[in-house]
CSV table of C-alpha atoms in Angstrom, one decimal:
chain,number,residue,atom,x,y,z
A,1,UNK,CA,93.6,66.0,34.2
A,2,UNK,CA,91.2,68.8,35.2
A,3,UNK,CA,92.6,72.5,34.6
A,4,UNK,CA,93.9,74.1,37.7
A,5,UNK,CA,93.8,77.7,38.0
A,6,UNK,CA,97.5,79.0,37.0
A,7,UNK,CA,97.3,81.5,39.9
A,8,UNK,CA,96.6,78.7,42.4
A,9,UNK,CA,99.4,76.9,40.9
A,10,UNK,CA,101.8,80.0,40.6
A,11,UNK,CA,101.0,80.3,44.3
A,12,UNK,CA,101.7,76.6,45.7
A,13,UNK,CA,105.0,76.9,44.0
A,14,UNK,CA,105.9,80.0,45.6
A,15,UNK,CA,105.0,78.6,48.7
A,16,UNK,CA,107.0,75.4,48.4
A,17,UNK,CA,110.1,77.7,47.6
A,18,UNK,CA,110.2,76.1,44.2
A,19,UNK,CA,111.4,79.1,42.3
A,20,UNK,CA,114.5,77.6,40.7
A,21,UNK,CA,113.0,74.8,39.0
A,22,UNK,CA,113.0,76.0,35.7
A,23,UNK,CA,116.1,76.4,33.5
A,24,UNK,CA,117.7,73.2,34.6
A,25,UNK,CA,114.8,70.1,35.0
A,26,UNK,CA,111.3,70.1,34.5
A,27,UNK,CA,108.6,69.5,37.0
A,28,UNK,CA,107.5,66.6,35.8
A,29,UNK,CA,108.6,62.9,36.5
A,30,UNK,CA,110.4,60.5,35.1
A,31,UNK,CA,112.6,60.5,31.6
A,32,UNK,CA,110.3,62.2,28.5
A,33,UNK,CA,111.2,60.7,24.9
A,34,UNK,CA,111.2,64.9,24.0
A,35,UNK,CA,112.5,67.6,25.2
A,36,UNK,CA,111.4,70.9,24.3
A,37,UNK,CA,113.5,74.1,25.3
A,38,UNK,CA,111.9,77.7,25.5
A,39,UNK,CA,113.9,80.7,26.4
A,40,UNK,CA,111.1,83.6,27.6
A,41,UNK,CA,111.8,87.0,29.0
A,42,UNK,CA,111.0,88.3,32.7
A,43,UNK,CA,108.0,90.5,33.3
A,44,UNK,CA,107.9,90.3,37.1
A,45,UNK,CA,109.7,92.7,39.3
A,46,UNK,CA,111.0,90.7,41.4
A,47,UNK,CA,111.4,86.8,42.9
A,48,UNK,CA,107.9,87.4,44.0
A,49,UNK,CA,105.8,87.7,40.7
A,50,UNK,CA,109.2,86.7,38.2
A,51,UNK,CA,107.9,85.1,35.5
A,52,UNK,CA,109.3,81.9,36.3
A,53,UNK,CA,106.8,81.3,38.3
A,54,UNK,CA,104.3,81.9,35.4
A,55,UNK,CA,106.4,78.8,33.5
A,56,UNK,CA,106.5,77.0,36.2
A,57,UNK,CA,103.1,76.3,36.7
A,58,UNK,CA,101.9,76.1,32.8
A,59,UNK,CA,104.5,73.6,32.4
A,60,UNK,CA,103.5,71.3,35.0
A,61,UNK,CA,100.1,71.7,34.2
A,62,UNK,CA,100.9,70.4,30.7
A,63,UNK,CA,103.3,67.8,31.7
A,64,UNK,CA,101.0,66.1,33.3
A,65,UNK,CA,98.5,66.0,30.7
A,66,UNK,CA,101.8,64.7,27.8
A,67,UNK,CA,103.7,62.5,30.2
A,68,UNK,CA,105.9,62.2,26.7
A,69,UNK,CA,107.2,65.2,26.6
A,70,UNK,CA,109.3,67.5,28.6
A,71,UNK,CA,109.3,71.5,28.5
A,72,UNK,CA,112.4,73.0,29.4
A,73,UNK,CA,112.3,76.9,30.5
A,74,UNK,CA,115.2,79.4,31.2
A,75,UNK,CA,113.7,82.8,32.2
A,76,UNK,CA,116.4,86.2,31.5
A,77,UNK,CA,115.5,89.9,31.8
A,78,UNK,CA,114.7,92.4,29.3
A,79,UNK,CA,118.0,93.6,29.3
A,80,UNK,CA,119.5,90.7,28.4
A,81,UNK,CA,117.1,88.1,26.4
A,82,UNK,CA,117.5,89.1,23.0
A,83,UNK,CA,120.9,89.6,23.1
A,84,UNK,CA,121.0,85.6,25.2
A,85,UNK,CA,119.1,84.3,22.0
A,86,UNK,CA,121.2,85.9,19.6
A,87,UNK,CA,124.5,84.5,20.8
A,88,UNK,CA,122.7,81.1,21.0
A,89,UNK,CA,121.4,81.7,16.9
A,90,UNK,CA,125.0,82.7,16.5
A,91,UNK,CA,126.7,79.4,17.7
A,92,UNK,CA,124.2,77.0,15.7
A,93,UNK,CA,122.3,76.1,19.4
A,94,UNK,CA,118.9,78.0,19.0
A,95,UNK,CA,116.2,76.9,21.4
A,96,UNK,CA,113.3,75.3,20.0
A,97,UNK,CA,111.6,78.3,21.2
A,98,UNK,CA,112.6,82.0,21.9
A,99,UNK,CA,109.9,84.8,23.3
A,100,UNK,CA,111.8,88.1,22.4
A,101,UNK,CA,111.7,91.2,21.1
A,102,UNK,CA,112.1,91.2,17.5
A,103,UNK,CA,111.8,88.1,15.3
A,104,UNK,CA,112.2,89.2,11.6
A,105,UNK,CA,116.0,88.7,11.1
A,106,UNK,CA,115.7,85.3,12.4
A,107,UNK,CA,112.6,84.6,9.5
A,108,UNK,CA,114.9,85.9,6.9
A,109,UNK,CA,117.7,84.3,7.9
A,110,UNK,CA,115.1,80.8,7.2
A,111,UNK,CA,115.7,80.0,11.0
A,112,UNK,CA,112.0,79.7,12.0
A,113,UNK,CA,109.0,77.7,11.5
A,114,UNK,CA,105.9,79.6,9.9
A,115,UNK,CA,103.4,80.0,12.4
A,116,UNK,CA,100.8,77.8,9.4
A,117,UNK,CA,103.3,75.3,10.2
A,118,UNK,CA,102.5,75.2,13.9
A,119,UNK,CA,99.5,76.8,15.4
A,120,UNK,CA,95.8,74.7,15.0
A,121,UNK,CA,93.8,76.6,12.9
A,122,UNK,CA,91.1,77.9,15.6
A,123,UNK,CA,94.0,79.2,17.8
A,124,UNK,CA,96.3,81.2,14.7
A,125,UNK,CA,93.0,82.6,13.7
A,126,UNK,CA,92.2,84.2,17.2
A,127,UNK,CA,95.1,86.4,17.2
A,128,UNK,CA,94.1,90.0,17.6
A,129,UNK,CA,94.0,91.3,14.0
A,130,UNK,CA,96.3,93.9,14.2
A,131,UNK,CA,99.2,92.0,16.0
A,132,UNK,CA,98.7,88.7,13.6
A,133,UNK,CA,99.5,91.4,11.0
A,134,UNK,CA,102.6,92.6,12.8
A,135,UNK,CA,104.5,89.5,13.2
A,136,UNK,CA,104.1,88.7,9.3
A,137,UNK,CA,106.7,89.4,6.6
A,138,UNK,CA,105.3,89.1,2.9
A,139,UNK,CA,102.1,87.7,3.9
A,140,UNK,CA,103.5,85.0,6.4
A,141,UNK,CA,103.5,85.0,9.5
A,142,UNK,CA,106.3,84.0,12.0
A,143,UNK,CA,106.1,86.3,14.6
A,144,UNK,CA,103.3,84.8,17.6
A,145,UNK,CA,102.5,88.3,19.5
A,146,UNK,CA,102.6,87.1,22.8
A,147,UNK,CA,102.3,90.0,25.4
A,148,UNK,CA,100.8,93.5,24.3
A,149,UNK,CA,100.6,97.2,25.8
A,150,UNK,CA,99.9,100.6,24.9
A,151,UNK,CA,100.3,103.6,26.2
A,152,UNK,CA,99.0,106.3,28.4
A,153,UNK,CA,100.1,109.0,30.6
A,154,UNK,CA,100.3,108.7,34.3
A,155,UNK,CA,99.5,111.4,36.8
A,156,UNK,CA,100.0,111.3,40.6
A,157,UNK,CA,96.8,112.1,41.9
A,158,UNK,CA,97.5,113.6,45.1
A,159,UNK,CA,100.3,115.7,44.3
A,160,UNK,CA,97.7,117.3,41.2
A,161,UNK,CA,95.4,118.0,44.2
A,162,UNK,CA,97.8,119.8,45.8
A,163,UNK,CA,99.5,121.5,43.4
A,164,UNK,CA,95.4,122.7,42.3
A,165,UNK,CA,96.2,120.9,39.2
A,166,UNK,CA,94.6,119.7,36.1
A,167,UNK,CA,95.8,116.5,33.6
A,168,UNK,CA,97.3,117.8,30.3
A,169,UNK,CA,95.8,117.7,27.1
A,170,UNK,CA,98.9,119.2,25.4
A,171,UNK,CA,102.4,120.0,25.6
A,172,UNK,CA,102.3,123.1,26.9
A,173,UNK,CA,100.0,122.3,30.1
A,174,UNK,CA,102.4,119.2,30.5
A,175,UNK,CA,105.3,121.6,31.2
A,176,UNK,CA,103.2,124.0,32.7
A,177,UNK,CA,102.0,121.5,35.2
A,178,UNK,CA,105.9,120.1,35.6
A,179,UNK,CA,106.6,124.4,36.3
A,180,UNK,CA,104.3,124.0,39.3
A,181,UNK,CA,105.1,120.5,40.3
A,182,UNK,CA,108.8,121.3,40.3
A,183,UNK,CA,108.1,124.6,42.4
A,184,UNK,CA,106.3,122.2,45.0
A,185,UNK,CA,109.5,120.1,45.4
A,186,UNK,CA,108.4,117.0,43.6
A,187,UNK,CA,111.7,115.2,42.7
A,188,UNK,CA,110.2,114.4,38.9
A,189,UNK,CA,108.1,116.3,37.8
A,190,UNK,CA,107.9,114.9,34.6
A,191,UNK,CA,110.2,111.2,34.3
A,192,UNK,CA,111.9,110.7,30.9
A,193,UNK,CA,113.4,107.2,30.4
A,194,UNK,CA,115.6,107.4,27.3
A,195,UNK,CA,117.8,105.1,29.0
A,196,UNK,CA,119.0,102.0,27.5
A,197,UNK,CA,116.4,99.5,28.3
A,198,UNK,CA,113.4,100.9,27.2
A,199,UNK,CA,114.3,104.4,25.0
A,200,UNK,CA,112.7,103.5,22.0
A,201,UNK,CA,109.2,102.9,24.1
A,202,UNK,CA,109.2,107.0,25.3
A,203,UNK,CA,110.9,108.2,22.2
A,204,UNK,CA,108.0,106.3,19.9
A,205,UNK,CA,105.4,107.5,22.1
A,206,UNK,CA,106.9,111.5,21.9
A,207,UNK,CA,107.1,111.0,18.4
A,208,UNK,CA,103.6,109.8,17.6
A,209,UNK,CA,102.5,112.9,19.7
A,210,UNK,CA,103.9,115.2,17.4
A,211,UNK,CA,102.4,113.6,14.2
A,212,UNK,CA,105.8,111.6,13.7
A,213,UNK,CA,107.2,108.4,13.9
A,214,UNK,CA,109.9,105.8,13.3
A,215,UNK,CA,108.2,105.7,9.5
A,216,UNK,CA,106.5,107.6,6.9
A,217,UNK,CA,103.1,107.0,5.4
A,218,UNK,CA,105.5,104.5,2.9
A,219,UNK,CA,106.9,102.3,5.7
A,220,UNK,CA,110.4,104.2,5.3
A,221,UNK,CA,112.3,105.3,7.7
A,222,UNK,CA,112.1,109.1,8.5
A,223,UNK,CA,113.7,109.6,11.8
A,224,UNK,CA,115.3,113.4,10.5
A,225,UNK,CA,112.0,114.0,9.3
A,226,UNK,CA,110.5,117.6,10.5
A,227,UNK,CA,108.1,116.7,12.8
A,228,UNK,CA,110.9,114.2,14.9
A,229,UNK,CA,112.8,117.0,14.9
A,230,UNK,CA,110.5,119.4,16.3
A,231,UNK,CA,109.1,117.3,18.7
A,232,UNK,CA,113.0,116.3,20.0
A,233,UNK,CA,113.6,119.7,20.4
A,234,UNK,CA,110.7,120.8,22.2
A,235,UNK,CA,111.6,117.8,24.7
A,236,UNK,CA,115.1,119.1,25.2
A,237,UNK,CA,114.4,123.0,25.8
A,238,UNK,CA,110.8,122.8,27.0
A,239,UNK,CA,111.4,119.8,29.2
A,240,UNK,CA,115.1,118.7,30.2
A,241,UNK,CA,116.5,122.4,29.9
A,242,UNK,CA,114.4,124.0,32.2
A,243,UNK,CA,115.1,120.8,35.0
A,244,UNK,CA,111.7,119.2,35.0
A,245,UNK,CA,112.5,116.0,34.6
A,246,UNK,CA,114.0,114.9,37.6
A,247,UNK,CA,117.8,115.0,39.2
A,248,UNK,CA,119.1,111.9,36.7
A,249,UNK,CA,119.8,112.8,33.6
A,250,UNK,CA,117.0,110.8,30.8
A,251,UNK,CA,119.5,109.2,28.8
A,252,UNK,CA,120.8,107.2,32.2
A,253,UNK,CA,116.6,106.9,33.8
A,254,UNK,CA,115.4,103.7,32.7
A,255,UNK,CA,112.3,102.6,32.8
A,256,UNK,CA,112.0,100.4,35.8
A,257,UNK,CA,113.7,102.8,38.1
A,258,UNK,CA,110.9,106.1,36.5
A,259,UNK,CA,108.4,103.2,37.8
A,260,UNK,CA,110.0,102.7,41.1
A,261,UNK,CA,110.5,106.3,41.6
A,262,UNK,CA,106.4,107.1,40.3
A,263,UNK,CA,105.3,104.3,43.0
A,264,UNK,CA,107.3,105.5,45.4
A,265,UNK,CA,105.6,109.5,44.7
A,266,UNK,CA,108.4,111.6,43.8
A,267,UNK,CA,107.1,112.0,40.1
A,268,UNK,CA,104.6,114.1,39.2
A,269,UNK,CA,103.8,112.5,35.5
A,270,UNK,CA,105.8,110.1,33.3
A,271,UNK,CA,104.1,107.7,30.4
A,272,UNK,CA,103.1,104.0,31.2
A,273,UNK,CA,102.1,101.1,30.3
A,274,UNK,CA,99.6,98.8,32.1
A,275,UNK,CA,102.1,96.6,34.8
A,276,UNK,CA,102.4,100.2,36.2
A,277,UNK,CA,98.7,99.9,37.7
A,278,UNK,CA,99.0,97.2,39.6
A,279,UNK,CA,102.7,98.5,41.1
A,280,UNK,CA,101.2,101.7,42.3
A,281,UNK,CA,98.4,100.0,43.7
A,282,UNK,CA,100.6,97.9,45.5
A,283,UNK,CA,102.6,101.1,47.1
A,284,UNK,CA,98.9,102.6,47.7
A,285,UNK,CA,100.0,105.5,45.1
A,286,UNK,CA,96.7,107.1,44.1
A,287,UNK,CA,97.0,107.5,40.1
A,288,UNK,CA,94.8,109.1,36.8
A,289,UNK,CA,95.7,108.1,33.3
A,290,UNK,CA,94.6,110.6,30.7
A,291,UNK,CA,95.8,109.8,26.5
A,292,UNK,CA,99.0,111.2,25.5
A,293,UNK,CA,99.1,115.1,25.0
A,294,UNK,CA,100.1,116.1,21.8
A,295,UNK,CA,101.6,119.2,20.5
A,296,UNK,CA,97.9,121.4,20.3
A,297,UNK,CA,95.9,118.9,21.7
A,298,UNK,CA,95.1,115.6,22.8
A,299,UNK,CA,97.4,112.6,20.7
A,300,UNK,CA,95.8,111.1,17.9
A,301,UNK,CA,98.3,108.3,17.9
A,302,UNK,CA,99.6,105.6,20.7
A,303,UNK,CA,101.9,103.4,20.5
A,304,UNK,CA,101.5,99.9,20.9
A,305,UNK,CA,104.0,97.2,21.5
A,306,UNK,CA,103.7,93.3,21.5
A,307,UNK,CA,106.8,90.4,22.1
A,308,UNK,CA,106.8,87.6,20.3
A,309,UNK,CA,106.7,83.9,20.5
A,310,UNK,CA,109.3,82.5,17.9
A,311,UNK,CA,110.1,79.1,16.9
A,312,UNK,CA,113.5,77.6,15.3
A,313,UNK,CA,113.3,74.6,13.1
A,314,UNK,CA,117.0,73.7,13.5
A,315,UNK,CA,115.7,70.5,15.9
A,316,UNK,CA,112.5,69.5,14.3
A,317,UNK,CA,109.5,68.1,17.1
A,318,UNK,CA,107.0,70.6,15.3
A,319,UNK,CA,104.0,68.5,16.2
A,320,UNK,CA,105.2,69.0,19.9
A,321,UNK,CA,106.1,72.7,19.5
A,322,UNK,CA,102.7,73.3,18.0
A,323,UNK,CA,100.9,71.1,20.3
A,324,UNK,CA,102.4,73.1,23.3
A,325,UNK,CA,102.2,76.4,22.0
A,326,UNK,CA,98.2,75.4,21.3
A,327,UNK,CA,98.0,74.8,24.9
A,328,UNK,CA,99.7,78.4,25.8
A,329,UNK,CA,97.3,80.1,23.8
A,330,UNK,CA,94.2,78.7,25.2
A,331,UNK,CA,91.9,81.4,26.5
A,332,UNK,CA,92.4,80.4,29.9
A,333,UNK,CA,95.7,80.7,30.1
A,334,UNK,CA,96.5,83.8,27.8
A,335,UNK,CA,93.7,85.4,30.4
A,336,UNK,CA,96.1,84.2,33.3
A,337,UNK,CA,99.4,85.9,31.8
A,338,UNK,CA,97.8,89.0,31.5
A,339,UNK,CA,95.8,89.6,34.5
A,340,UNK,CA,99.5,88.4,36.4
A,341,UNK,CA,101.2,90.8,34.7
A,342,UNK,CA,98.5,93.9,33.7
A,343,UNK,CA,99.1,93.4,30.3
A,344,UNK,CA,97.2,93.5,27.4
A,345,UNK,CA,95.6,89.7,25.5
A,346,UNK,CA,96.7,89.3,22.3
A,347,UNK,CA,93.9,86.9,21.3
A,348,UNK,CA,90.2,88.0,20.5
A,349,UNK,CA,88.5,85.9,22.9
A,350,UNK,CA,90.3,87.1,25.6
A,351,UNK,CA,90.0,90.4,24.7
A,352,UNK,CA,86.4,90.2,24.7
A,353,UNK,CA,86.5,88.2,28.2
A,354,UNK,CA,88.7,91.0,29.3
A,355,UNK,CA,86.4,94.0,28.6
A,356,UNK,CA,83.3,92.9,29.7
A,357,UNK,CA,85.3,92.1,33.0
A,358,UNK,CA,84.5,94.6,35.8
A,359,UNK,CA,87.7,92.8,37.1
A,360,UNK,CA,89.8,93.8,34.7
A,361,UNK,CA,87.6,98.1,34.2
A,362,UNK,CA,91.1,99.7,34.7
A,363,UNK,CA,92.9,98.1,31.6
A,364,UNK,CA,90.4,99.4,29.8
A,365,UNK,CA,91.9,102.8,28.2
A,366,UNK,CA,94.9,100.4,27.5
A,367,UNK,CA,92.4,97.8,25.5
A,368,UNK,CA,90.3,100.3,23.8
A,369,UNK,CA,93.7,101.9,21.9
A,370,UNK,CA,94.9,98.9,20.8
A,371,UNK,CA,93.3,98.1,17.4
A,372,UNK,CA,94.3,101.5,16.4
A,373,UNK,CA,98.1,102.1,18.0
A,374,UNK,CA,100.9,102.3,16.0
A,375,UNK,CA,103.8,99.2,16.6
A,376,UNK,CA,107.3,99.0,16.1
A,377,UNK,CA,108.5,98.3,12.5
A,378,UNK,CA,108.8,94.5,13.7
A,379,UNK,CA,108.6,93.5,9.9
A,380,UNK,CA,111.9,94.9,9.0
A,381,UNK,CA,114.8,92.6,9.2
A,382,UNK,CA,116.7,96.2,10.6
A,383,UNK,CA,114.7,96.5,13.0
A,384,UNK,CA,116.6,94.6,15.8
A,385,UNK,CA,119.8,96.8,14.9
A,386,UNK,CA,117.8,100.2,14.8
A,387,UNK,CA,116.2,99.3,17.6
A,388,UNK,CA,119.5,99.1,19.6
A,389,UNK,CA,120.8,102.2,18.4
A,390,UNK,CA,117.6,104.2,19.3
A,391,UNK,CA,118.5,102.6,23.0
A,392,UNK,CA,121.9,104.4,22.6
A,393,UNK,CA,121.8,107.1,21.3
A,394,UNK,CA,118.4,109.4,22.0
A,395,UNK,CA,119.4,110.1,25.1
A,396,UNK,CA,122.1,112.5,23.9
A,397,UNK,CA,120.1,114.2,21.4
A,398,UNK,CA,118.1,115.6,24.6
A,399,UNK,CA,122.0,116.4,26.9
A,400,UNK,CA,122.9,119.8,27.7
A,401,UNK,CA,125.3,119.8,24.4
A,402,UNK,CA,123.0,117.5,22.6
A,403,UNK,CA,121.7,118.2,19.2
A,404,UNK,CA,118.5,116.7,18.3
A,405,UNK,CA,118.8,117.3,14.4
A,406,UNK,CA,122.1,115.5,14.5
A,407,UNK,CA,121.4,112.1,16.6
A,408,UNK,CA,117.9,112.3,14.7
A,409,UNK,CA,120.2,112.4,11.3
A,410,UNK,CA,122.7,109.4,13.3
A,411,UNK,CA,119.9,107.4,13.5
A,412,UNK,CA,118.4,108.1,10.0
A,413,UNK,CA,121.9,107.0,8.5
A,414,UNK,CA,122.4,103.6,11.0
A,415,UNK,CA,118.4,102.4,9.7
A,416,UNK,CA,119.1,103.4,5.8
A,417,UNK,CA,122.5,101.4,6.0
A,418,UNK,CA,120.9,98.4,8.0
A,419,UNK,CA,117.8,98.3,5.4
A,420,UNK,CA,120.3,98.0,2.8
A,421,UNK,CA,122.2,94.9,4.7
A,422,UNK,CA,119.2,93.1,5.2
């Protein structure tokens, strides 16, 4: 069967109204001697671009070419997919595969199949360095990155011009420019998400910008360190104590609705990641990106974030789970994901597609950080708890009666106590 184009396809289906076909039957014909089930996570915004769709098409595409086997997709939300796979992991009824979050609990637990065990050769081996790194633990890898970002602060053009403003380079031309832009009645002048779905995302990237981070030079964990704390606290009096970052408070802004409120131009500056392009071009929001600022200049550090591609071994077929994944990771179609959703390849030879793309010029800042940008601490089996707790919790440490040293310490004491679990 000759390739289609996955945008074509994407688009027939929309057309046809076929958006619920996934989760329930396949779209191909007739009975299949295997079925394999994956459980992915959402990264439209809506029942326009939802990433059902995106499955949709693949799956019939390779359907057709392995009439003997069946792919099964259900498609959740951010919010809700790694909890979805954990309750499934919990009750002995994992899918054969899961793309999620955080995959190292599940490798220690002996749940999943090394990606060795899987992946051809050629197609493990094209796996951006950096991320192939990330999703091992001891020298093996489990973790398949399979979506990418990093970070860069957003700036609404026209309400710069005319304010007379320039972009920051540090922290204290970001508040100065949130003094004026609040003065001109601009609703955010600066949005903070620290709500629950994406506060470790913003806190990582504050925290990097003041020569911190979730970890120490050992791998540790050093949330109380001095420089968390000092960046935290500039965030609470410099920032949210002087109302410059908007009417809802950050620990109850997530991330979608700062978006939503940046395309529709009542925020002045926020941090993003690259989907954010393509939604303020869609709302005709004229936008700069500059790096970070950090404390006395421009941030050394970004942070970088991938999801991974997990398989479970609890049902066996992994000739057909490596044979399909293969077929995901194919240039073409890794190049198809990430131009739908204006995210970042996590194989070379996309990558290298990518930037010599004039199609693809503004995810260039995003693609040019990425072999250097710090990622989560995906290795560590705690992660997945710390992770939630960071999604709790930061948002206080920046409330009117909020104390940054202490929900720095809270956090310090839930990631030494879950390192000792695991």
């Amino acid at each position: 069967m000759q390739r289609r184009s996955l945008a074509r396809t994407i688009a027939a289906i929309s057309a046809l109204g076929l958006t619920g076909v996934l989760g329930g039957c396949g779209l191909g014909g007739g009975s299949s001697d295997i079925t394999l089930e994956l459980v992915a996570a959402d990264y439209g915004t809506g029942v326009d671009d939802s990433s059902k769709k995106y499955w949709a098409a693949l799956t019939e595409e390779y359907e057709a070419e392995h009439p003997g086997v069946k792919i099964d997709v259900t498609v959740h939300s951010w919010n809700d997919i790694d909890r979805k796979v954990k309750e499934r992991v919990d009750a002995g009824d994992p899918p054969d595969m899961a793309q999620i979050g955080a995959y190292a609990d599940y490798a220690a637990d002996g749940l999943l199949y090394k990606a060795d065990d899987l992946l051809s050769i050629p197609v493990q081996a094209d796996f951006v360095a950096q991320l192939a790194t990330a999703g091992q633990i001891g020298g093996i890898q489990y973790g398949m990155p399979f979506a990418s970002s990093t970070r860069v602060l957003f700036y609404n053009k026209s309400l710069f011009e005319d304010a007379g403003l320039t972009p920051p380079t540090t922290w204290a031309e970001l508040a100065a420019n949130a003094e004026v832009l609040k003065e001109e009645g601009v609703k955010y002048p600066y949005a903070l998400p620290l709500g629950p779905e994406e506060a470790q995302a913003e806190t990582m990237q504050w925290l990097l910008s003041g020569k911190g981070g979730y970890t120490d030079t050992t791998g540790a964990y050093a949330f109380g360190s001095a420089q968390n704390t000092a960046t935290v606290t500039w965030l609470k009096d410099e920032l949210v104590g002087k109302g410059l970052t908007g009417p809802v408070a950050p620990g109850e802004l997530d991330r979608a609705d700062a978006f939503a409120a940046f395309t529709a131009g009542d925020v002045g500056m926020l941090n993003g990641h690259p989907s954010l392009i393509g939604m303020a071009e869609q709302k005709g929001v004229e936008f700069g990106t500059v790096p970070m600022p950090g404390a006395d200049g421009e941030s050394k550090a970004t942070l970088g974030v991938a999801d991974w591609m997990t398989a479970f071994d609890k049902s066996g077929h992994r000739d057909e789970i490596g044979d399909f994944l293969d077929f995901v990771y194919s240039e073409e179609n890794v190049l198809e994901f990430s131009r739908a959703y204006d995210l970042l390849p996590v194989t070379a030879s996309a990558s290298r597609v990518m930037d010599g793309s004039a199609e693809d010029k503004e995810l260039r800042p995003f693609l040019d950080q990425l072999p250097t940008a710090e990622l989560y601490p995906v290795g560590k089996t705690s992660w997945a708890d710390v992770n939630a707790e960071i999604k709790q919790r930061i948002g206080k440490a920046v409330a009117p009666n909020g104390s940054p040293e202490d929900v720095l310490g809270q956090l310090q004491a839930t990631a030494t106590r879950a390192e000792s679990a695991g």
